[in-house]
Amino acid sequence: MTLSEEDYIKAIYHLGKGENNIVSTNEVAEQMKTKPSSVTDMVKKLSDKGVANYRKYKGVCLTEYGQKVALTLVRKHRLWEVFLVEKLNFAWDEVHEVAEQLEHIKSEKLTDSLDELLGFPQVDPHGDPIPSKNGEFKKAVKKLLNEVPVGTSGTCVGVKDSSAPFLKFLDKNRIALGDTILVLEKEEFDGSLHIQVKEKDIRISDQIAANLYLKITE
Amino acid sequence: MTLSEEDYIKAIYHLGKGENNIVSTNEVAEQMKTKPSSVTDMVKKLSDKGVANYRKYKGVCLTEYGQKVALTLVRKHRLWEVFLVEKLNFAWDEVHEVAEQLEHIKSEKLTDSLDELLGFPQVDPHGDPIPSKNGEFKKAVKKLLNEVPVGTSGTCVGVKDSSAPFLKFLDKNRIALGDTILVLEKEEFDGSLHIQVKEKDIRISDQIAANLYLKITE
DNA sequence: ACAAATATTTAGTTTTGTCTAAATTTTAAT
DNA sequence: ATTAAAATTTAGACAAAACTAAATATTTGT
Ligand SMILES: [Mn+2]
Ligand SMILES: [Mn+2]
Ligand SMILES: [Mn+2]
Ligand SMILES: [Mn+2]
């Protein structure tokens, strides 16, 4: 599998939300920042290789094998992210680009040794689960902060958007994974929230809340 | 710089023995396992990019800038080799292939953090020196075991050939970097040596001796 | 049901890196 | 100094991955 093919496989996997839903040519094009015509060419090739099922005008999804490949890539990507944060002191908003390169390194021994070095982590720095060697992983029970009723309390376990600007915002506002968050009040007008995090009360917009995952504890 | 360009730059660097000697098209082709015609195309491109100086039929060498690039690649390659051996318990004959991939990862921060994590190592698992961030490195004073007079004693500090078969041979015969070696006798007929390593006397062929570096101590 | 809008594919190029076969230059041998 | 051998370059082709422009299919709004 070439680097480019691998990135397409990951894109199809993520757009299908890990459930292997059919995704459209345009969706893939947007995700990959290429043109739809390039996507058509590539999904044909992936189809020929037995990695994807593609039907003209209907969209594409991964085969059983394709999903296996996707999970291996996701595993590698997230393990490298953990490595960068835990061993090389990268900030959580700095790891994505580099992991995007490292995920393509071909060596099963490398991946497994890395896993061991890191102590078999279950989640990456953004709270996303890391598939095990045989492709299993439990999808956490978590809810977006903006979909939870006032009074709910829980632990912040992940981010939906893991772009640098959003992660930097969280750093600046002292919100980190593992923090306990209590929803104090929700503003009718704009959906903004008043929440309590680590003793402090802060206000966050609906947009922020829509990108923070909570594991509800009570 | 693309992955392929980088590998050519490294090849030219190594064939020039780090001294930036002119190397021939055929030498590069052999090293890169490509055809001479492919090399011609590539060195033209490297020349256009200001990385190499190429003169038709005369050969190619790196520019000042090209050497800088080569040293960065060598630095990354060797740091990754140390990482694989020290942190992930790879054997010294297993690291090359993977380092060949890892050396192309683009992130200065990654390289420097890795260097720090490893404690700023001076040599890689094969005894080859690791250039510092600004491209400096001391070339060790070392001699090939087959070029040294009988009676010489020294520390084994490196290997010339770092192919898996040779390294495995050394493992099997309990010869490792850091060992003290004493040359007891040299056979006129075939150049084979009788040496003492860690209390034990062994015989090695001229071919083996020609690939082991010694730092002479007396 | 039909036209307009949108999505997707096809056809034809481009760039990168490779190859083979043929032409040319350099080197080595007489 | 020629000629044969070896090294190198050129010409032409191909596969991968991208693009643009044009053609076609699907969806949507009335
Ligand atoms: Mn990637
Ligand atoms: Mn992540
Ligand atoms: Mn390489
Ligand atoms: Mn090495």
mmCIF file of C-alpha atoms and ligand atoms in Angstrom, chain A residues 3 7 10 77 99-101 103-104, ligand 1:
data_model
loop_
_atom_site.group_PDB
_atom_site.id
_atom_site.type_symbol
_atom_site.label_atom_id
_atom_site.label_comp_id
_atom_site.label_asym_id
_atom_site.label_seq_id
_atom_site.Cartn_x
_atom_site.Cartn_y
_atom_site.Cartn_z
ATOM 1 C CA LEU A 3 1.384 6.405 1.321
ATOM 2 C CA ASP A 7 -4.300 8.215 3.440
ATOM 3 C CA LYS A 10 -8.005 6.404 6.452
ATOM 4 C CA HIS A 77 -1.117 7.177 14.128
ATOM 5 C CA ALA A 99 1.951 11.396 13.246
ATOM 6 C CA GLU A 100 0.481 11.817 9.779
ATOM 7 C CA GLN A 101 3.953 10.972 8.458
ATOM 8 C CA GLU A 103 1.827 6.299 10.560
ATOM 9 C CA HIS A 104 3.180 5.187 7.181
HETATM 10 MN MN MN E 1 -0.693 10.183 6.579
#
